């Protein structure tokens, strides 16, 4: 680790009156450094995906073709299935298998699902045994593979996106329109069923990696978090999530790193 970075992290934590020991502060600095590397790898993962069975590859195809609504729809499916927290082949391939209706190319596109949502619902009901073999990534491990539950998630997104005039409009914020555009879109996504704090945060980070939005989070969104909030309390003591968020944001700003990095480091450090 860079000695200057280590010293800067420890100095900031001491200034913030961290309750962690010096050795734990050092370990947190290593977690931060690791998260910085992982953030770079996450962006490259989208750019280098080569398998047609990986929804990241199919997302990139839509982005390159200028099909923004379709790209956002594929990002949504990827986020729901936890693609970025996938650890094995089935977890990696599951969102693409759903999109492709267990065939070789996309079948349930945004245009088709938004125009004929009942057809998608009926299809889900007809292939419950195939759905039962799919797998969610770690961040979505408590989600259901039952047709009616998947339908509820998809229907809520379709209704919300349609009400805004399509997925692209749902996540659009014009320059200067909002002080914190990331937070504005984060709040807009509240009606999406089963998309709590982690689902929305991961979805927006994936949109950033895909180049579909450019706004950065100014918060680690610790309210409603589990691992990251536990890490924050081990680092700074008990306190309201808003206060923990402020400390995390200050750390990110002073170290010139993304709040995404701090959130990830807090989660990994506390394990």
PDB file of C-alpha atoms in Angstrom:
ATOM      1  CA  UNK A   1       0.000   0.000   0.000  1.00  0.00           C
ATOM      2  CA  UNK A   2       1.074   3.570  -0.675  1.00  0.00           C
ATOM      3  CA  UNK A   3       2.403   4.960   2.618  1.00  0.00           C
ATOM      4  CA  UNK A   4       0.927   8.407   1.949  1.00  0.00           C
ATOM      5  CA  UNK A   5      -2.533   6.942   1.380  1.00  0.00           C
ATOM      6  CA  UNK A   6      -2.317   4.898   4.573  1.00  0.00           C
ATOM      7  CA  UNK A   7      -1.243   7.962   6.563  1.00  0.00           C
ATOM      8  CA  UNK A   8      -4.034  10.068   5.043  1.00  0.00           C
ATOM      9  CA  UNK A   9      -6.710   7.505   5.903  1.00  0.00           C
ATOM     10  CA  UNK A  10      -5.535   7.157   9.500  1.00  0.00           C
ATOM     11  CA  UNK A  11      -5.222  10.916   9.962  1.00  0.00           C
ATOM     12  CA  UNK A  12      -8.766  11.481   8.699  1.00  0.00           C
ATOM     13  CA  UNK A  13     -10.204   8.726  10.868  1.00  0.00           C
ATOM     14  CA  UNK A  14      -8.484  10.111  13.930  1.00  0.00           C
ATOM     15  CA  UNK A  15      -9.790  13.574  13.089  1.00  0.00           C
ATOM     16  CA  UNK A  16     -13.278  12.053  12.878  1.00  0.00           C
ATOM     17  CA  UNK A  17     -12.713  10.499  16.324  1.00  0.00           C
ATOM     18  CA  UNK A  18     -12.947   6.919  15.072  1.00  0.00           C
ATOM     19  CA  UNK A  19     -13.387   4.363  17.828  1.00  0.00           C
ATOM     20  CA  UNK A  20     -11.364   1.758  15.904  1.00  0.00           C
ATOM     21  CA  UNK A  21      -7.904   0.739  17.059  1.00  0.00           C
ATOM     22  CA  UNK A  22      -4.872   1.788  15.043  1.00  0.00           C
ATOM     23  CA  UNK A  23      -4.508  -1.722  13.622  1.00  0.00           C
ATOM     24  CA  UNK A  24      -8.189  -1.726  12.619  1.00  0.00           C
ATOM     25  CA  UNK A  25      -7.754   1.671  10.951  1.00  0.00           C
ATOM     26  CA  UNK A  26      -4.860   0.228   8.984  1.00  0.00           C
ATOM     27  CA  UNK A  27      -6.985  -2.748   7.977  1.00  0.00           C
ATOM     28  CA  UNK A  28      -9.730  -0.368   6.863  1.00  0.00           C
ATOM     29  CA  UNK A  29      -7.202   1.530   4.739  1.00  0.00           C
ATOM     30  CA  UNK A  30      -6.313  -1.753   3.035  1.00  0.00           C
ATOM     31  CA  UNK A  31     -10.028  -2.423   2.484  1.00  0.00           C
ATOM     32  CA  UNK A  32     -10.347   0.997   0.862  1.00  0.00           C
ATOM     33  CA  UNK A  33      -7.396   0.332  -1.424  1.00  0.00           C
ATOM     34  CA  UNK A  34      -8.883  -3.021  -2.405  1.00  0.00           C
ATOM     35  CA  UNK A  35     -12.263  -1.411  -3.121  1.00  0.00           C
ATOM     36  CA  UNK A  36     -10.602   1.181  -5.355  1.00  0.00           C
ATOM     37  CA  UNK A  37      -9.105  -1.641  -7.422  1.00  0.00           C
ATOM     38  CA  UNK A  38     -12.410  -3.503  -7.512  1.00  0.00           C
ATOM     39  CA  UNK A  39     -14.258  -0.385  -8.694  1.00  0.00           C
ATOM     40  CA  UNK A  40     -11.927  -0.220 -11.680  1.00  0.00           C
ATOM     41  CA  UNK A  41     -12.428  -3.928 -12.354  1.00  0.00           C
ATOM     42  CA  UNK A  42     -16.214  -3.520 -12.181  1.00  0.00           C
ATOM     43  CA  UNK A  43     -16.139  -0.905 -14.933  1.00  0.00           C
ATOM     44  CA  UNK A  44     -13.860  -3.094 -17.037  1.00  0.00           C
ATOM     45  CA  UNK A  45     -16.170  -6.072 -16.497  1.00  0.00           C
ATOM     46  CA  UNK A  46     -18.869  -4.329 -18.508  1.00  0.00           C
ATOM     47  CA  UNK A  47     -16.417  -3.317 -21.232  1.00  0.00           C
ATOM     48  CA  UNK A  48     -14.797  -6.728 -21.603  1.00  0.00           C
ATOM     49  CA  UNK A  49     -17.762  -9.125 -21.285  1.00  0.00           C
ATOM     50  CA  UNK A  50     -17.532 -11.512 -24.248  1.00  0.00           C
ATOM     51  CA  UNK A  51     -20.045 -14.285 -23.643  1.00  0.00           C
ATOM     52  CA  UNK A  52     -23.506 -13.981 -25.172  1.00  0.00           C
ATOM     53  CA  UNK A  53     -24.805 -15.779 -22.091  1.00  0.00           C
ATOM     54  CA  UNK A  54     -23.752 -12.780 -19.963  1.00  0.00           C
ATOM     55  CA  UNK A  55     -26.241  -9.934 -19.750  1.00  0.00           C
ATOM     56  CA  UNK A  56     -23.340  -7.473 -19.463  1.00  0.00           C
ATOM     57  CA  UNK A  57     -22.433  -8.407 -23.048  1.00  0.00           C
ATOM     58  CA  UNK A  58     -26.057  -7.966 -24.156  1.00  0.00           C
ATOM     59  CA  UNK A  59     -26.243  -4.645 -22.326  1.00  0.00           C
ATOM     60  CA  UNK A  60     -23.176  -3.396 -24.144  1.00  0.00           C
ATOM     61  CA  UNK A  61     -24.694  -4.392 -27.492  1.00  0.00           C
ATOM     62  CA  UNK A  62     -27.722  -2.213 -26.761  1.00  0.00           C
ATOM     63  CA  UNK A  63     -25.584   0.698 -25.601  1.00  0.00           C
ATOM     64  CA  UNK A  64     -23.418   0.538 -28.736  1.00  0.00           C
ATOM     65  CA  UNK A  65     -26.533   0.330 -30.929  1.00  0.00           C
ATOM     66  CA  UNK A  66     -27.939   3.450 -29.281  1.00  0.00           C
ATOM     67  CA  UNK A  67     -30.928   1.504 -27.954  1.00  0.00           C
ATOM     68  CA  UNK A  68     -31.095   3.315 -24.632  1.00  0.00           C
ATOM     69  CA  UNK A  69     -34.442   2.009 -23.414  1.00  0.00           C
ATOM     70  CA  UNK A  70     -33.415  -1.558 -24.159  1.00  0.00           C
ATOM     71  CA  UNK A  71     -30.030  -1.065 -22.491  1.00  0.00           C
ATOM     72  CA  UNK A  72     -31.731   0.274 -19.361  1.00  0.00           C
ATOM     73  CA  UNK A  73     -34.170  -2.634 -19.347  1.00  0.00           C
ATOM     74  CA  UNK A  74     -31.277  -5.084 -19.538  1.00  0.00           C
ATOM     75  CA  UNK A  75     -29.523  -3.192 -16.728  1.00  0.00           C
ATOM     76  CA  UNK A  76     -32.653  -3.549 -14.645  1.00  0.00           C
ATOM     77  CA  UNK A  77     -32.765  -7.311 -15.170  1.00  0.00           C
ATOM     78  CA  UNK A  78     -29.063  -7.521 -14.369  1.00  0.00           C
ATOM     79  CA  UNK A  79     -29.584  -5.559 -11.152  1.00  0.00           C
ATOM     80  CA  UNK A  80     -32.585  -7.612 -10.073  1.00  0.00           C
ATOM     81  CA  UNK A  81     -30.673 -10.856 -10.510  1.00  0.00           C
ATOM     82  CA  UNK A  82     -27.580  -9.438  -8.824  1.00  0.00           C
ATOM     83  CA  UNK A  83     -25.269  -9.858 -11.801  1.00  0.00           C
ATOM     84  CA  UNK A  84     -22.505  -7.690 -10.339  1.00  0.00           C
ATOM     85  CA  UNK A  85     -22.430  -9.805  -7.164  1.00  0.00           C
ATOM     86  CA  UNK A  86     -22.574 -13.117  -9.056  1.00  0.00           C
ATOM     87  CA  UNK A  87     -20.009 -15.728  -8.050  1.00  0.00           C
ATOM     88  CA  UNK A  88     -20.678 -18.740 -10.276  1.00  0.00           C
ATOM     89  CA  UNK A  89     -21.698 -19.557 -13.820  1.00  0.00           C
ATOM     90  CA  UNK A  90     -25.404 -19.961 -13.095  1.00  0.00           C
ATOM     91  CA  UNK A  91     -25.588 -16.641 -11.232  1.00  0.00           C
ATOM     92  CA  UNK A  92     -23.759 -14.941 -14.106  1.00  0.00           C
ATOM     93  CA  UNK A  93     -25.971 -16.403 -16.844  1.00  0.00           C
ATOM     94  CA  UNK A  94     -29.380 -16.242 -15.140  1.00  0.00           C
ATOM     95  CA  UNK A  95     -30.476 -12.693 -16.133  1.00  0.00           C
ATOM     96  CA  UNK A  96     -29.507 -13.310 -19.765  1.00  0.00           C
ATOM     97  CA  UNK A  97     -31.327 -16.639 -19.751  1.00  0.00           C
ATOM     98  CA  UNK A  98     -34.477 -14.862 -18.610  1.00  0.00           C
ATOM     99  CA  UNK A  99     -34.086 -12.096 -21.195  1.00  0.00           C
ATOM    100  CA  UNK A 100     -33.559 -14.703 -23.918  1.00  0.00           C
ATOM    101  CA  UNK A 101     -36.450 -16.917 -22.748  1.00  0.00           C
ATOM    102  CA  UNK A 102     -33.935 -19.769 -22.340  1.00  0.00           C
ATOM    103  CA  UNK A 103     -32.984 -19.446 -26.007  1.00  0.00           C
ATOM    104  CA  UNK A 104     -29.879 -17.987 -27.693  1.00  0.00           C
ATOM    105  CA  UNK A 105     -30.924 -14.382 -28.343  1.00  0.00           C
ATOM    106  CA  UNK A 106     -33.076 -11.750 -26.578  1.00  0.00           C
ATOM    107  CA  UNK A 107     -36.796 -12.483 -26.679  1.00  0.00           C
ATOM    108  CA  UNK A 108     -38.299 -10.447 -23.834  1.00  0.00           C
ATOM    109  CA  UNK A 109     -37.076  -7.060 -24.983  1.00  0.00           C
ATOM    110  CA  UNK A 110     -38.282  -3.787 -23.510  1.00  0.00           C
ATOM    111  CA  UNK A 111     -40.494  -3.147 -26.538  1.00  0.00           C
ATOM    112  CA  UNK A 112     -42.132  -6.551 -26.285  1.00  0.00           C
ATOM    113  CA  UNK A 113     -42.602  -6.592 -22.508  1.00  0.00           C
ATOM    114  CA  UNK A 114     -43.845  -3.002 -22.306  1.00  0.00           C
ATOM    115  CA  UNK A 115     -46.342  -3.551 -25.114  1.00  0.00           C
ATOM    116  CA  UNK A 116     -47.472  -7.029 -24.063  1.00  0.00           C
ATOM    117  CA  UNK A 117     -46.831  -7.368 -20.326  1.00  0.00           C
ATOM    118  CA  UNK A 118     -49.505 -10.041 -19.911  1.00  0.00           C
ATOM    119  CA  UNK A 119     -47.730 -12.218 -22.455  1.00  0.00           C
ATOM    120  CA  UNK A 120     -44.614 -12.020 -20.329  1.00  0.00           C
ATOM    121  CA  UNK A 121     -46.589 -12.893 -17.213  1.00  0.00           C
ATOM    122  CA  UNK A 122     -48.149 -15.902 -18.948  1.00  0.00           C
ATOM    123  CA  UNK A 123     -44.734 -17.042 -20.162  1.00  0.00           C
ATOM    124  CA  UNK A 124     -43.340 -16.869 -16.631  1.00  0.00           C
ATOM    125  CA  UNK A 125     -46.187 -19.065 -15.422  1.00  0.00           C
ATOM    126  CA  UNK A 126     -45.510 -21.583 -18.184  1.00  0.00           C
ATOM    127  CA  UNK A 127     -41.837 -22.081 -17.370  1.00  0.00           C
ATOM    128  CA  UNK A 128     -41.744 -22.244 -13.573  1.00  0.00           C
ATOM    129  CA  UNK A 129     -39.481 -25.309 -13.623  1.00  0.00           C
ATOM    130  CA  UNK A 130     -36.855 -23.516 -15.722  1.00  0.00           C
ATOM    131  CA  UNK A 131     -37.062 -20.425 -13.525  1.00  0.00           C
ATOM    132  CA  UNK A 132     -36.484 -22.583 -10.439  1.00  0.00           C
ATOM    133  CA  UNK A 133     -33.033 -23.496 -11.804  1.00  0.00           C
ATOM    134  CA  UNK A 134     -31.893 -19.881 -12.097  1.00  0.00           C
ATOM    135  CA  UNK A 135     -29.762 -18.274  -9.398  1.00  0.00           C
ATOM    136  CA  UNK A 136     -29.417 -14.802  -7.884  1.00  0.00           C
ATOM    137  CA  UNK A 137     -26.141 -13.064  -7.092  1.00  0.00           C
ATOM    138  CA  UNK A 138     -25.101 -12.504  -3.493  1.00  0.00           C
ATOM    139  CA  UNK A 139     -26.728  -9.060  -3.156  1.00  0.00           C
ATOM    140  CA  UNK A 140     -30.094 -10.534  -4.207  1.00  0.00           C
ATOM    141  CA  UNK A 141     -29.875 -13.940  -2.537  1.00  0.00           C
ATOM    142  CA  UNK A 142     -33.220 -13.546  -0.757  1.00  0.00           C
ATOM    143  CA  UNK A 143     -35.246 -12.929  -3.930  1.00  0.00           C
ATOM    144  CA  UNK A 144     -37.792 -15.399  -5.237  1.00  0.00           C
ATOM    145  CA  UNK A 145     -37.705 -17.425  -8.446  1.00  0.00           C
ATOM    146  CA  UNK A 146     -41.451 -18.008  -8.335  1.00  0.00           C
ATOM    147  CA  UNK A 147     -43.185 -16.701 -11.504  1.00  0.00           C
ATOM    148  CA  UNK A 148     -45.649 -14.488  -9.633  1.00  0.00           C
ATOM    149  CA  UNK A 149     -42.869 -12.865  -7.589  1.00  0.00           C
ATOM    150  CA  UNK A 150     -40.703 -12.160 -10.632  1.00  0.00           C
ATOM    151  CA  UNK A 151     -43.784 -10.745 -12.330  1.00  0.00           C
ATOM    152  CA  UNK A 152     -44.443  -8.347  -9.446  1.00  0.00           C
ATOM    153  CA  UNK A 153     -40.924  -6.953  -9.735  1.00  0.00           C
ATOM    154  CA  UNK A 154     -41.058  -6.583 -13.510  1.00  0.00           C
ATOM    155  CA  UNK A 155     -44.584  -5.158 -13.525  1.00  0.00           C
ATOM    156  CA  UNK A 156     -43.644  -2.472 -11.002  1.00  0.00           C
ATOM    157  CA  UNK A 157     -40.679  -1.402 -13.130  1.00  0.00           C
ATOM    158  CA  UNK A 158     -42.706  -1.403 -16.353  1.00  0.00           C
ATOM    159  CA  UNK A 159     -45.458   0.691 -14.780  1.00  0.00           C
ATOM    160  CA  UNK A 160     -42.986   3.181 -13.309  1.00  0.00           C
ATOM    161  CA  UNK A 161     -40.924   3.506 -16.485  1.00  0.00           C
ATOM    162  CA  UNK A 162     -44.020   3.823 -18.653  1.00  0.00           C
ATOM    163  CA  UNK A 163     -45.400   6.553 -16.399  1.00  0.00           C
ATOM    164  CA  UNK A 164     -42.209   8.531 -17.074  1.00  0.00           C
ATOM    165  CA  UNK A 165     -42.344   7.941 -20.821  1.00  0.00           C
ATOM    166  CA  UNK A 166     -39.862   5.071 -20.884  1.00  0.00           C
ATOM    167  CA  UNK A 167     -36.761   3.883 -18.980  1.00  0.00           C
ATOM    168  CA  UNK A 168     -34.544   6.607 -20.444  1.00  0.00           C
ATOM    169  CA  UNK A 169     -36.818   9.358 -19.114  1.00  0.00           C
ATOM    170  CA  UNK A 170     -37.069   7.595 -15.757  1.00  0.00           C
ATOM    171  CA  UNK A 171     -33.338   8.046 -15.101  1.00  0.00           C
ATOM    172  CA  UNK A 172     -32.840  11.361 -16.918  1.00  0.00           C
ATOM    173  CA  UNK A 173     -31.904  14.516 -15.026  1.00  0.00           C
ATOM    174  CA  UNK A 174     -31.153  17.616 -17.056  1.00  0.00           C
ATOM    175  CA  UNK A 175     -28.040  19.609 -16.230  1.00  0.00           C
ATOM    176  CA  UNK A 176     -28.637  21.858 -13.249  1.00  0.00           C
ATOM    177  CA  UNK A 177     -32.159  20.557 -12.678  1.00  0.00           C
ATOM    178  CA  UNK A 178     -31.317  18.895  -9.347  1.00  0.00           C
ATOM    179  CA  UNK A 179     -28.599  19.471  -6.774  1.00  0.00           C
ATOM    180  CA  UNK A 180     -28.067  15.718  -6.447  1.00  0.00           C
ATOM    181  CA  UNK A 181     -29.301  13.927  -9.594  1.00  0.00           C
ATOM    182  CA  UNK A 182     -28.134  10.509  -8.383  1.00  0.00           C
ATOM    183  CA  UNK A 183     -30.285  10.883  -5.288  1.00  0.00           C
ATOM    184  CA  UNK A 184     -33.209  12.148  -7.370  1.00  0.00           C
ATOM    185  CA  UNK A 185     -33.223   8.989  -9.489  1.00  0.00           C
ATOM    186  CA  UNK A 186     -32.597   6.833  -6.420  1.00  0.00           C
ATOM    187  CA  UNK A 187     -35.796   8.243  -4.925  1.00  0.00           C
ATOM    188  CA  UNK A 188     -37.750   7.853  -8.159  1.00  0.00           C
ATOM    189  CA  UNK A 189     -37.057   4.116  -8.075  1.00  0.00           C
ATOM    190  CA  UNK A 190     -38.811   3.624  -4.726  1.00  0.00           C
ATOM    191  CA  UNK A 191     -41.993   2.140  -6.306  1.00  0.00           C
ATOM    192  CA  UNK A 192     -40.033  -0.743  -7.846  1.00  0.00           C
ATOM    193  CA  UNK A 193     -41.065  -3.802  -5.867  1.00  0.00           C
ATOM    194  CA  UNK A 194     -38.289  -5.527  -3.861  1.00  0.00           C
ATOM    195  CA  UNK A 195     -35.818  -2.795  -4.866  1.00  0.00           C
ATOM    196  CA  UNK A 196     -34.784  -1.484  -1.499  1.00  0.00           C
ATOM    197  CA  UNK A 197     -31.613   0.354  -0.660  1.00  0.00           C
ATOM    198  CA  UNK A 198     -29.195  -2.225  -2.117  1.00  0.00           C
ATOM    199  CA  UNK A 199     -31.201  -2.930  -5.252  1.00  0.00           C
ATOM    200  CA  UNK A 200     -31.516   0.724  -6.200  1.00  0.00           C
ATOM    201  CA  UNK A 201     -27.923   1.564  -5.344  1.00  0.00           C
ATOM    202  CA  UNK A 202     -26.541  -1.379  -7.348  1.00  0.00           C
ATOM    203  CA  UNK A 203     -28.828  -0.580 -10.289  1.00  0.00           C
ATOM    204  CA  UNK A 204     -27.625   3.015 -10.494  1.00  0.00           C
ATOM    205  CA  UNK A 205     -23.970   2.026 -10.126  1.00  0.00           C
ATOM    206  CA  UNK A 206     -24.448  -0.429 -12.988  1.00  0.00           C
ATOM    207  CA  UNK A 207     -25.984   2.345 -15.098  1.00  0.00           C
ATOM    208  CA  UNK A 208     -22.889   4.438 -14.352  1.00  0.00           C
ATOM    209  CA  UNK A 209     -20.580   1.617 -15.434  1.00  0.00           C
ATOM    210  CA  UNK A 210     -22.575   1.226 -18.644  1.00  0.00           C
ATOM    211  CA  UNK A 211     -22.286   4.962 -19.362  1.00  0.00           C
ATOM    212  CA  UNK A 212     -26.053   5.393 -19.237  1.00  0.00           C
ATOM    213  CA  UNK A 213     -25.891   7.997 -16.479  1.00  0.00           C
ATOM    214  CA  UNK A 214     -22.999  10.264 -15.559  1.00  0.00           C
ATOM    215  CA  UNK A 215     -23.967  11.517 -12.104  1.00  0.00           C
ATOM    216  CA  UNK A 216     -22.047  10.240  -9.109  1.00  0.00           C
ATOM    217  CA  UNK A 217     -23.451   9.454  -5.643  1.00  0.00           C
ATOM    218  CA  UNK A 218     -22.564  11.936  -2.921  1.00  0.00           C
ATOM    219  CA  UNK A 219     -23.610   9.445  -0.247  1.00  0.00           C
ATOM    220  CA  UNK A 220     -22.952   5.807   0.620  1.00  0.00           C
ATOM    221  CA  UNK A 221     -26.678   5.401   1.400  1.00  0.00           C
ATOM    222  CA  UNK A 222     -26.148   3.766   4.769  1.00  0.00           C
ATOM    223  CA  UNK A 223     -29.782   4.113   5.828  1.00  0.00           C
ATOM    224  CA  UNK A 224     -31.321   0.703   5.297  1.00  0.00           C
ATOM    225  CA  UNK A 225     -27.925  -0.919   4.746  1.00  0.00           C
ATOM    226  CA  UNK A 226     -26.733  -3.958   6.675  1.00  0.00           C
ATOM    227  CA  UNK A 227     -23.011  -4.660   6.235  1.00  0.00           C
ATOM    228  CA  UNK A 228     -21.929  -1.105   5.339  1.00  0.00           C
ATOM    229  CA  UNK A 229     -23.856   0.400   8.264  1.00  0.00           C
ATOM    230  CA  UNK A 230     -22.397  -2.176  10.649  1.00  0.00           C
ATOM    231  CA  UNK A 231     -18.947  -1.220   9.373  1.00  0.00           C
ATOM    232  CA  UNK A 232     -19.670   2.467   9.890  1.00  0.00           C
ATOM    233  CA  UNK A 233     -20.698   1.864  13.498  1.00  0.00           C
ATOM    234  CA  UNK A 234     -17.575  -0.196  14.176  1.00  0.00           C
ATOM    235  CA  UNK A 235     -15.538   2.664  12.738  1.00  0.00           C
ATOM    236  CA  UNK A 236     -17.323   5.689  14.229  1.00  0.00           C
ATOM    237  CA  UNK A 237     -19.510   4.305  17.005  1.00  0.00           C
ATOM    238  CA  UNK A 238     -23.284   4.205  17.303  1.00  0.00           C
ATOM    239  CA  UNK A 239     -25.233   6.983  15.699  1.00  0.00           C
ATOM    240  CA  UNK A 240     -27.999   7.736  13.255  1.00  0.00           C
ATOM    241  CA  UNK A 241     -27.408   6.555   9.672  1.00  0.00           C
ATOM    242  CA  UNK A 242     -27.502  10.194   8.536  1.00  0.00           C
ATOM    243  CA  UNK A 243     -24.518  11.014  10.760  1.00  0.00           C
ATOM    244  CA  UNK A 244     -22.681   7.914   9.589  1.00  0.00           C
ATOM    245  CA  UNK A 245     -23.400   8.887   6.002  1.00  0.00           C
ATOM    246  CA  UNK A 246     -21.961  12.358   6.615  1.00  0.00           C
ATOM    247  CA  UNK A 247     -18.742  10.855   7.996  1.00  0.00           C
ATOM    248  CA  UNK A 248     -18.482   8.448   5.074  1.00  0.00           C
ATOM    249  CA  UNK A 249     -19.074  11.299   2.589  1.00  0.00           C
ATOM    250  CA  UNK A 250     -16.406  13.414   4.273  1.00  0.00           C
ATOM    251  CA  UNK A 251     -13.965  10.524   4.047  1.00  0.00           C
ATOM    252  CA  UNK A 252     -14.710  10.028   0.349  1.00  0.00           C
ATOM    253  CA  UNK A 253     -14.343  13.723  -0.401  1.00  0.00           C
ATOM    254  CA  UNK A 254     -11.108  14.179   1.533  1.00  0.00           C
ATOM    255  CA  UNK A 255      -9.517  11.102  -0.035  1.00  0.00           C
ATOM    256  CA  UNK A 256     -10.842  11.941  -3.523  1.00  0.00           C
ATOM    257  CA  UNK A 257     -12.524   8.542  -3.903  1.00  0.00           C
ATOM    258  CA  UNK A 258     -16.082   7.619  -4.825  1.00  0.00           C
ATOM    259  CA  UNK A 259     -18.733   7.077  -2.184  1.00  0.00           C
ATOM    260  CA  UNK A 260     -19.197   3.719  -3.905  1.00  0.00           C
ATOM    261  CA  UNK A 261     -15.675   2.795  -2.836  1.00  0.00           C
ATOM    262  CA  UNK A 262     -16.286   3.816   0.786  1.00  0.00           C
ATOM    263  CA  UNK A 263     -19.553   1.865   0.915  1.00  0.00           C
ATOM    264  CA  UNK A 264     -17.860  -1.257  -0.426  1.00  0.00           C
ATOM    265  CA  UNK A 265     -14.888  -0.907   1.928  1.00  0.00           C
ATOM    266  CA  UNK A 266     -17.133  -0.519   4.982  1.00  0.00           C
ATOM    267  CA  UNK A 267     -19.010  -3.665   4.030  1.00  0.00           C
ATOM    268  CA  UNK A 268     -15.879  -5.753   3.437  1.00  0.00           C
ATOM    269  CA  UNK A 269     -13.973  -4.406   6.443  1.00  0.00           C
ATOM    270  CA  UNK A 270     -16.627  -5.378   8.994  1.00  0.00           C
ATOM    271  CA  UNK A 271     -16.811  -9.018   7.940  1.00  0.00           C
TER     272      UNK A 271
END
